[in-house]
Coordinates of C-alpha atoms in Angstrom, one line a residue:
Chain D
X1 CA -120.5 -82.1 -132.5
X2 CA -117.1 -80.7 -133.4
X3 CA -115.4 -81.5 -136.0
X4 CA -112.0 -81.7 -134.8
X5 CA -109.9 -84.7 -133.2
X6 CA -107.7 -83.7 -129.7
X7 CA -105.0 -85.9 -128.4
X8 CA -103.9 -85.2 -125.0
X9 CA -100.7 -86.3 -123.6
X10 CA -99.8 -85.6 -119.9
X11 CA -98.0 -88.2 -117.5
X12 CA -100.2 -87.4 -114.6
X13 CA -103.3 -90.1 -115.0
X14 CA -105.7 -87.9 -112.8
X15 CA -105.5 -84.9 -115.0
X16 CA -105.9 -86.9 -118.2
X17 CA -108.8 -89.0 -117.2
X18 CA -110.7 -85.8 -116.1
X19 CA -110.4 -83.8 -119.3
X20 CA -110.9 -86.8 -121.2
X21 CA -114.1 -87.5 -119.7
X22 CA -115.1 -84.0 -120.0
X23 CA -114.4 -83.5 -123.3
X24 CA -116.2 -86.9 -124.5
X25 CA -119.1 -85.3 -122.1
X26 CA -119.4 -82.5 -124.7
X27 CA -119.2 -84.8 -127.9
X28 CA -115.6 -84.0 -128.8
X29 CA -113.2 -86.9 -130.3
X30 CA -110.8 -87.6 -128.5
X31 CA -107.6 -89.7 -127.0
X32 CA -105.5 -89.7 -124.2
X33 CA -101.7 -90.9 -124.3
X34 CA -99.7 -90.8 -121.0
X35 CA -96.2 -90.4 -122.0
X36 CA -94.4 -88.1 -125.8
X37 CA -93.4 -91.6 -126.8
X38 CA -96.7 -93.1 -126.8
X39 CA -98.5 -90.1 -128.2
X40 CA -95.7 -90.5 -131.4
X41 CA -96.6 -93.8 -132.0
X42 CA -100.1 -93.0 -131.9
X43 CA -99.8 -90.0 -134.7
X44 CA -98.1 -92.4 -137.1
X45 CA -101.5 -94.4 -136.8
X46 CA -103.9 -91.9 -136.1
X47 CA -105.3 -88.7 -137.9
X48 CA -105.0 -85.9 -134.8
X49 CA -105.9 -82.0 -135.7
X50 CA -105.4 -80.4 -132.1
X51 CA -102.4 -82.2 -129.9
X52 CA -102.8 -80.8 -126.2
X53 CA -99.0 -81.6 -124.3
X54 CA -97.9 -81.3 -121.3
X55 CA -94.3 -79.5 -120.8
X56 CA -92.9 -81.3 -118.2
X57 CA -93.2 -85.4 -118.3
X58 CA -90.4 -88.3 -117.3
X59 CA -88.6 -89.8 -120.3
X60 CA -89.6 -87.5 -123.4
X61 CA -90.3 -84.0 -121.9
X62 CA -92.7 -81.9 -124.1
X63 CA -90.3 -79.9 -125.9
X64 CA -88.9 -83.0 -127.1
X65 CA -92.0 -84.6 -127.9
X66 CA -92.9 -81.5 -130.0
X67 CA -89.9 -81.5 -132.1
X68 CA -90.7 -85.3 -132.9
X69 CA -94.4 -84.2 -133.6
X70 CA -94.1 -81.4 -135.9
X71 CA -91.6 -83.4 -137.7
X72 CA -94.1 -86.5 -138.4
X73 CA -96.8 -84.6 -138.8
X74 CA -96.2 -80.6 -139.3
X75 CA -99.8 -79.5 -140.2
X76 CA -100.9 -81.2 -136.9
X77 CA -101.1 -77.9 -134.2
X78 CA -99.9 -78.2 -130.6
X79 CA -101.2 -76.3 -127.0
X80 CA -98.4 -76.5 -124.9
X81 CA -99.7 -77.1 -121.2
X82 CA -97.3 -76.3 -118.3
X83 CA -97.5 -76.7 -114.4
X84 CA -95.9 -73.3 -113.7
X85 CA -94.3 -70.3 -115.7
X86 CA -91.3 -71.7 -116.9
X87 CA -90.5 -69.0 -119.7
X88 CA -87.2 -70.8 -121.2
X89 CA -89.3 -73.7 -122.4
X90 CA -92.2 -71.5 -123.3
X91 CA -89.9 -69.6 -126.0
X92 CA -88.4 -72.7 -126.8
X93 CA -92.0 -74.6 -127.6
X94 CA -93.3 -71.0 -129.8
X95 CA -89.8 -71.3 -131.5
X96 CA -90.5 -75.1 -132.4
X97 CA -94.2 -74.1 -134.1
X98 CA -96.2 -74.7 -130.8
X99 CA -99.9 -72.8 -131.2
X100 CA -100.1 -71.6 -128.2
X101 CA -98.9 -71.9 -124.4
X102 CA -101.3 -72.6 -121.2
X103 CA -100.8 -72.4 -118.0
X104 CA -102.4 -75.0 -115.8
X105 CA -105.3 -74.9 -114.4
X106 CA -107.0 -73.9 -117.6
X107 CA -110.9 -73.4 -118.1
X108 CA -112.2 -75.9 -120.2
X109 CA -114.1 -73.4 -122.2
X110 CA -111.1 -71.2 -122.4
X111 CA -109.2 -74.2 -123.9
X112 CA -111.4 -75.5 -126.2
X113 CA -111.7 -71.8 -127.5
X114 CA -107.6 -72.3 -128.5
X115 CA -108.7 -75.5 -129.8
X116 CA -110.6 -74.2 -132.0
X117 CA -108.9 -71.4 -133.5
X118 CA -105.5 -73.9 -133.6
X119 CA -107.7 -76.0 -135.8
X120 CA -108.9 -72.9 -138.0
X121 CA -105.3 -72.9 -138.5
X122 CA -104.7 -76.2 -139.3
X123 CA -107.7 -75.9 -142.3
X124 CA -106.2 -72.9 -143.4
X125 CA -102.7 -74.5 -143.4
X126 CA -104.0 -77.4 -145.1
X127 CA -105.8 -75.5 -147.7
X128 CA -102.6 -73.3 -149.1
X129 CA -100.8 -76.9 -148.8
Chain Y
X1 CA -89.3 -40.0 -129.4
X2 CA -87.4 -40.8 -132.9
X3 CA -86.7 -38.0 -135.3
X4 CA -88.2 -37.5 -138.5
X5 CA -84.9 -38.0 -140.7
X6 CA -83.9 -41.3 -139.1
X7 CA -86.6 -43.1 -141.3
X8 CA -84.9 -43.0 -144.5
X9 CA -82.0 -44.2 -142.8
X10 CA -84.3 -47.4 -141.1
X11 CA -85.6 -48.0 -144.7
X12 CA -82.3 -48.9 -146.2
X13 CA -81.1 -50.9 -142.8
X14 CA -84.1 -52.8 -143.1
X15 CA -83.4 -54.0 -146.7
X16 CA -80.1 -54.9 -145.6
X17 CA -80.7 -56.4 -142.5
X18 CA -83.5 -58.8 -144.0
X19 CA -81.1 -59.8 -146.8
X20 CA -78.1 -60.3 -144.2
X21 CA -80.5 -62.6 -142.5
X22 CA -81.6 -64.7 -145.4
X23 CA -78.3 -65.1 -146.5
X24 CA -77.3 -66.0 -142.9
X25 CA -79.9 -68.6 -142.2
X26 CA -79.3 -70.3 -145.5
X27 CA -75.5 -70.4 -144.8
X28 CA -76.1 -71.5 -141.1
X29 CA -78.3 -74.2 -141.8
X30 CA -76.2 -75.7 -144.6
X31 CA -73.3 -76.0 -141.8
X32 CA -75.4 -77.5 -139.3
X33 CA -76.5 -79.9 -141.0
X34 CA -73.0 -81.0 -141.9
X35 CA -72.0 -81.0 -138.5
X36 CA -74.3 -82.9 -137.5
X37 CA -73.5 -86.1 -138.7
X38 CA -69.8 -86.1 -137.8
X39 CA -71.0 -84.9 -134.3
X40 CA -73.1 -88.3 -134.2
X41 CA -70.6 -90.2 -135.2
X42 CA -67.8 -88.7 -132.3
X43 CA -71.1 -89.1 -130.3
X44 CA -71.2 -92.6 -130.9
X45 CA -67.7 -93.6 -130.7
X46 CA -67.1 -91.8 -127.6
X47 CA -70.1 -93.9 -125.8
X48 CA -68.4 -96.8 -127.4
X49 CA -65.3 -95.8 -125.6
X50 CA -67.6 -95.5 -122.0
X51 CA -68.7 -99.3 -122.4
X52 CA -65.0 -100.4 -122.9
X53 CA -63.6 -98.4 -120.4
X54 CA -66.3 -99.4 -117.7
X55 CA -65.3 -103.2 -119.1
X56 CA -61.8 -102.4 -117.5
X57 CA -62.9 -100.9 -114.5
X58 CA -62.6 -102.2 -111.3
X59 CA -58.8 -102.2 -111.5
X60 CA -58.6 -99.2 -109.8
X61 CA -56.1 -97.5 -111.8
X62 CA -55.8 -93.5 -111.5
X63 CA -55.4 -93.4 -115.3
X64 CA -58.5 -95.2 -115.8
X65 CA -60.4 -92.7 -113.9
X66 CA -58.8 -89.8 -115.9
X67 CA -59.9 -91.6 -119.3
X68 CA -63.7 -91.9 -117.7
X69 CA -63.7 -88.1 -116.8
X70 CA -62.3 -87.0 -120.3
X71 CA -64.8 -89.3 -122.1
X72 CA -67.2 -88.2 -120.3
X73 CA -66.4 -84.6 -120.9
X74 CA -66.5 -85.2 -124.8
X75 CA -69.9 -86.4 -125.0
X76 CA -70.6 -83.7 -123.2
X77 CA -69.3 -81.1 -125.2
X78 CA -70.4 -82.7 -127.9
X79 CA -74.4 -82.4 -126.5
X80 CA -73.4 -78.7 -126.7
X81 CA -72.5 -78.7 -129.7
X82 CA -75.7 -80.4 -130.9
X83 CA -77.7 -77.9 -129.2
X84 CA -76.2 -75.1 -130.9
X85 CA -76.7 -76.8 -134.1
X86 CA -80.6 -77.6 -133.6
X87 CA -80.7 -73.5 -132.6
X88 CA -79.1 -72.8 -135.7
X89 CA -81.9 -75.4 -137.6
X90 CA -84.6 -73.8 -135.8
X91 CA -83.8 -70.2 -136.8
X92 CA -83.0 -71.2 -140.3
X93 CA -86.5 -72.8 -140.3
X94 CA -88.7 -70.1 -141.6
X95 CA -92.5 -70.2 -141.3
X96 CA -94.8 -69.0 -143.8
X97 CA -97.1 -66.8 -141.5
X98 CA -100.3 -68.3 -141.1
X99 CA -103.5 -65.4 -141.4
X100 CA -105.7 -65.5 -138.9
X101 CA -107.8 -62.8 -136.8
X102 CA -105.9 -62.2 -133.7
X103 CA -106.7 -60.4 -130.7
X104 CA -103.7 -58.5 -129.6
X105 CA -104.3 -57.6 -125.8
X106 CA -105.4 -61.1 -125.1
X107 CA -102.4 -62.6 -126.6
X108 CA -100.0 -60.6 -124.4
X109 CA -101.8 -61.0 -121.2
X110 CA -101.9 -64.5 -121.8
X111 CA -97.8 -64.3 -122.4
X112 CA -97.4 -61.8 -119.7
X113 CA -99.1 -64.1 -117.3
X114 CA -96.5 -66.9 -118.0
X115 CA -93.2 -64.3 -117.3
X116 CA -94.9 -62.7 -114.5
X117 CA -94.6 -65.2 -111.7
X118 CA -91.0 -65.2 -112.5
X119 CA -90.4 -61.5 -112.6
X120 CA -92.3 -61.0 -109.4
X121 CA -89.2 -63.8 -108.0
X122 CA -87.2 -61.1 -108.5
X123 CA -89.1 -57.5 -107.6
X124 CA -89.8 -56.3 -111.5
X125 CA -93.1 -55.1 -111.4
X126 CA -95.2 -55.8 -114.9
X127 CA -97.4 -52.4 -115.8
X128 CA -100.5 -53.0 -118.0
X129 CA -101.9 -50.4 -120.7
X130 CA -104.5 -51.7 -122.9
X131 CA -106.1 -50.3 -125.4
X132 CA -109.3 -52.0 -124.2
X133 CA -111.0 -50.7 -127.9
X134 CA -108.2 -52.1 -129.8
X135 CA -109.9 -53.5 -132.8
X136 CA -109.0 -57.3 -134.1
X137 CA -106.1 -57.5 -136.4
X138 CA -105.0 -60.1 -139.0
X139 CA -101.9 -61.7 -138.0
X140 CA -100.1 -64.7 -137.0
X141 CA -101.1 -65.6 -133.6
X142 CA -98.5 -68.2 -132.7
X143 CA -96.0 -66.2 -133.7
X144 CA -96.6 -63.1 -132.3
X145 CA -97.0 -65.0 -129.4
X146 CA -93.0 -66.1 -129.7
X147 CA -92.2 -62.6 -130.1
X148 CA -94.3 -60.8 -127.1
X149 CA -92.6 -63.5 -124.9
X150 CA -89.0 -62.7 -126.3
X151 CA -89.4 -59.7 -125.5
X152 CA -90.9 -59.8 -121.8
X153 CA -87.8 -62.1 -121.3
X154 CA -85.5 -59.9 -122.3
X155 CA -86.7 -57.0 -120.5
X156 CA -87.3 -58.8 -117.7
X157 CA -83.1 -60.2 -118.1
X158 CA -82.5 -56.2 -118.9
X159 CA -83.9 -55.2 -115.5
X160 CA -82.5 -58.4 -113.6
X161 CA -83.8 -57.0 -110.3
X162 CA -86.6 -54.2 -109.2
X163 CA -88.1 -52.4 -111.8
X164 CA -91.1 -52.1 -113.9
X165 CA -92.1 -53.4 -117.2
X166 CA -94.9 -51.3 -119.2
X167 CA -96.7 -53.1 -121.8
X168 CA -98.7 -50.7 -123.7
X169 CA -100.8 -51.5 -126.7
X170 CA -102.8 -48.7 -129.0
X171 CA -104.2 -47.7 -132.3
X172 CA -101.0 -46.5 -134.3
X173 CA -101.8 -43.8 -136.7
X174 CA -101.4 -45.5 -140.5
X175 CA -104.5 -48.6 -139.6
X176 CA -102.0 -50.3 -137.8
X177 CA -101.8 -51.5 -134.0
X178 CA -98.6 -50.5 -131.7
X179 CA -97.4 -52.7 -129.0
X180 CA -94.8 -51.0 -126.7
X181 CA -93.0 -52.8 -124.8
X182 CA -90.7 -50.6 -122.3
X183 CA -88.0 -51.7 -119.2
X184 CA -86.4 -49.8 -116.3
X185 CA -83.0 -51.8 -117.0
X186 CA -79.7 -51.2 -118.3
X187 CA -80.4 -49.8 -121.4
X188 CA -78.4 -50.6 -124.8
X189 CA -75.4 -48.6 -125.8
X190 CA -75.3 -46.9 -128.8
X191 CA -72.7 -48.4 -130.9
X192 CA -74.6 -51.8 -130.3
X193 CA -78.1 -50.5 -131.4
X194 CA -77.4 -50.9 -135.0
X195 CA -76.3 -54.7 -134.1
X196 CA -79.1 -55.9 -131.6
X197 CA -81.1 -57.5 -134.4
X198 CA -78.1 -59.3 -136.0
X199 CA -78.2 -63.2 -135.8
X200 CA -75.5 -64.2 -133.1
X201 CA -75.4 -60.8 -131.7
X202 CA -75.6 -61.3 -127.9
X203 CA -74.1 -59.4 -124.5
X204 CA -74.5 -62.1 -122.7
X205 CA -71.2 -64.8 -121.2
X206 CA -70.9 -67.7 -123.9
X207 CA -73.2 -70.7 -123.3
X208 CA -76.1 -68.5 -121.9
X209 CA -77.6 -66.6 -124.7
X210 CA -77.5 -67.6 -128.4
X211 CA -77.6 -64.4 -129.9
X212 CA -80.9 -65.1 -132.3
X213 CA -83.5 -64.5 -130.2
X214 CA -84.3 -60.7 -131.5
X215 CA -82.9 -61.5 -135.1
X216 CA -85.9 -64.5 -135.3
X217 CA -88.4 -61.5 -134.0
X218 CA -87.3 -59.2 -136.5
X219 CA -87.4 -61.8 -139.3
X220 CA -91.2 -62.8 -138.3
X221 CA -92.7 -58.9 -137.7
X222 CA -91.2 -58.1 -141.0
X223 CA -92.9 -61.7 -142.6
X224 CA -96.1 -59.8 -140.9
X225 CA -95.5 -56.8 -142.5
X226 CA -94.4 -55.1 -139.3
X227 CA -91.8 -53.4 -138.1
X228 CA -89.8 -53.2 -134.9
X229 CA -88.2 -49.4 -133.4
X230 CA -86.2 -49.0 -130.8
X231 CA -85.4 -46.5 -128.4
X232 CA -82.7 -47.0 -125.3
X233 CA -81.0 -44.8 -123.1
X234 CA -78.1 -46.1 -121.2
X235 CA -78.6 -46.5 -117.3
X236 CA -82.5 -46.2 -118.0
X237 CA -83.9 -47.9 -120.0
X238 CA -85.4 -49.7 -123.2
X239 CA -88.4 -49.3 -124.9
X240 CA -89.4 -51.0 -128.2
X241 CA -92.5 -50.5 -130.4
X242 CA -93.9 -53.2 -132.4
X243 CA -95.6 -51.7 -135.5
X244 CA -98.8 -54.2 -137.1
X245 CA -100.8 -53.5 -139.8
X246 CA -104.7 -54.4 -139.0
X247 CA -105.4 -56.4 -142.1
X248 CA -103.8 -58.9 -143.8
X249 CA -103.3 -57.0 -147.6
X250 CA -101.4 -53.6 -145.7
X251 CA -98.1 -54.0 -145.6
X252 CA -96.1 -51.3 -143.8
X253 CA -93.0 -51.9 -146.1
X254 CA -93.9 -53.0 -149.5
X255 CA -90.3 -55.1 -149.3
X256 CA -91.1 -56.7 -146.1

């Protein structure tokens, strides 16, 4: 089992209930929030190492809902996830402490890799702190 | 390409550059932050202004109209203000780098993947040369990340249409890792070299380009104990190298 908690946050339901079930499938904590402004309510509640966000959502976009995240909780890393190459936003999200930026459709293995080394990050992070 | 006696001359320009920044960002942050809060407050007032003057409407006045459409165009304005401001905040924001191993070739193809689509939109052809023996290096990953994609972008906006990016990554000579990155575009001109990594330094028509994106770079290679070079010829081309030292105690510039 891994020792890292994963909140995912996309709008689109059929996406979300699929890695969600496949992560939980390979023993990994974790929670799925389907718009920015539920995920924020759910970090004021909630410890959450690795946040995976979608880019483009209705209401709070991704961008947005990164800004709000790293403010709450800084130490917290975020994979951006985005539908297509949309470069403007991918600077933006780097610029605003994102971990990394992944293009849909990701491997599963190929995610959880980033996972992983954002949460190395995150315990080094927490250790200088 | 760069002769031997412009070193000394980088050395110095570096020092000064990275205190020009510091001394930038503080001062830029200080004012944004004070801006802010009367920019609310207009903000506020003006959408204040929106409810009373939609309270009226209906009257069909011409006037009325004209007081909408001005309203309207403050809080707009305003909104750009406010993104200026957060720009400003964001640059001012430094982060401590973060030491992790990093695989360099991977991180660009995965950033290069993500401009590609967009630069094959408009014919600019993205030419791979990877060191596939490169060994790991000890970096920041996230933000190395920022800065491979600020540059693509900008060589992709320096080429606008047809021609070829080369992204070439090898072992540089003092246990350090090169990544060059090199356009076909318009080139810089010479009296402007000096000033691309300047905050606020930008060619491009107001409202489109801040002017901070190569300044952040050059504030988080040096953090990494990098360095940046650059070498342009008008009407050809640009091609900049981006210097890393493989472990995390070498520093290239004991200042950095």
């Amino acid at each position: 089992m891994e020792k890292f908690k994963i909140l995912v946050v996309d709008d689109e339901q059929d996406f979300l209930e699929t890695i969600l079930k496949r992560l939980k499938a390979r023993k990994i904590e974790v929670t799925g929030m389907e718009s920015g402004y539920k995920a924020l309510e759910f970090v004021d509640t909630h410890d959450v190492d690795v946040i995976i966000l979608d880019v483009k959502m209705p209401g709070m976009d991704g961008i947005e809902t990164l800004r709000e995240i790293k403010k709450k909780k800084p130490l917290a890393e975020v994979i951006m996830l985005t539908g297509h190459a949309s470069v403007e936003s991918g600077i933006q999200g780097m610029q605003l402490g994102a971990f990394d930026y992944v293009m849909k459709p990701v491997a599963l293995d190929e995610l959880l890799e980033k996972v992983r080394q954002a949460y190395d990050r995150k315990v080094i992070q927490e250790g200088k702190a | 390409m760069d002769a031997p006696e412009k070193k000394d001359w980088l050395l110095d320009e570096r020092l000064l550059q990275s205190q020009k920044l510091a001394a930038i960002g503080e001062l830029s942050a200080g004012i944004a932050h004070e801006i802010n809060n009367p920019l609310a407050i207009i903000r506020q007032e003006a959408e204040w202004m929106q409810l009373l003057l939609k309270k009226l409407g209906g009257r069909d006045h011409k006037e009325l109209e004209e007081l909408q459409g001005s309203v309207h165009q403050i809080v707009q304005q305003v909104d750009r203000c406010t993104e200026i401001t957060r720009n400003l905040l964001d640059f001012a924001r430094k982060r401590d780098p973060v030491i992790q191993a990093v695989e360099v070739n991977r991180i660009i193809e995965n950033m290069t993947m993500l401009v590609e689509k967009e630069a094959k939109h408009k014919n600019i052809t993205i030419v791979r040369h990877y060191d596939e023996t490169l060994p790991m290096i000890y970096s920041d990953a996230p933000q190395l990340r920022q800065v491979i994609l600020n540059f693509l972008t900008n060589a992709t906006h320096a080429i606008g249409k047809d021609g070829v990016v080369t992204i070439t990554t090898r072992l540089s000579h003092d246990d350090a890792v090169d990544i060059v990155i090199s356009d076909t575009g318009c080139g810089i001109p010479a009296d402007h070299l000096s000033k691309i990594f300047d905050p606020f330094f930008t060619t491009k028509p107001p409202g489109q380009g801040t002017g901070l994106g190569l300044s952040i770079c050059h504030g988080i290679i040096l953090r990494l104990g990098g360095r940046i070079t650059v070498d342009s010829q008008l009407g050809q081309g640009t091609e900049f190298t981006i210097t890393l030292p493989r472990s995390r105690e070498s520093e290239l510039f004991a200042h950095a």
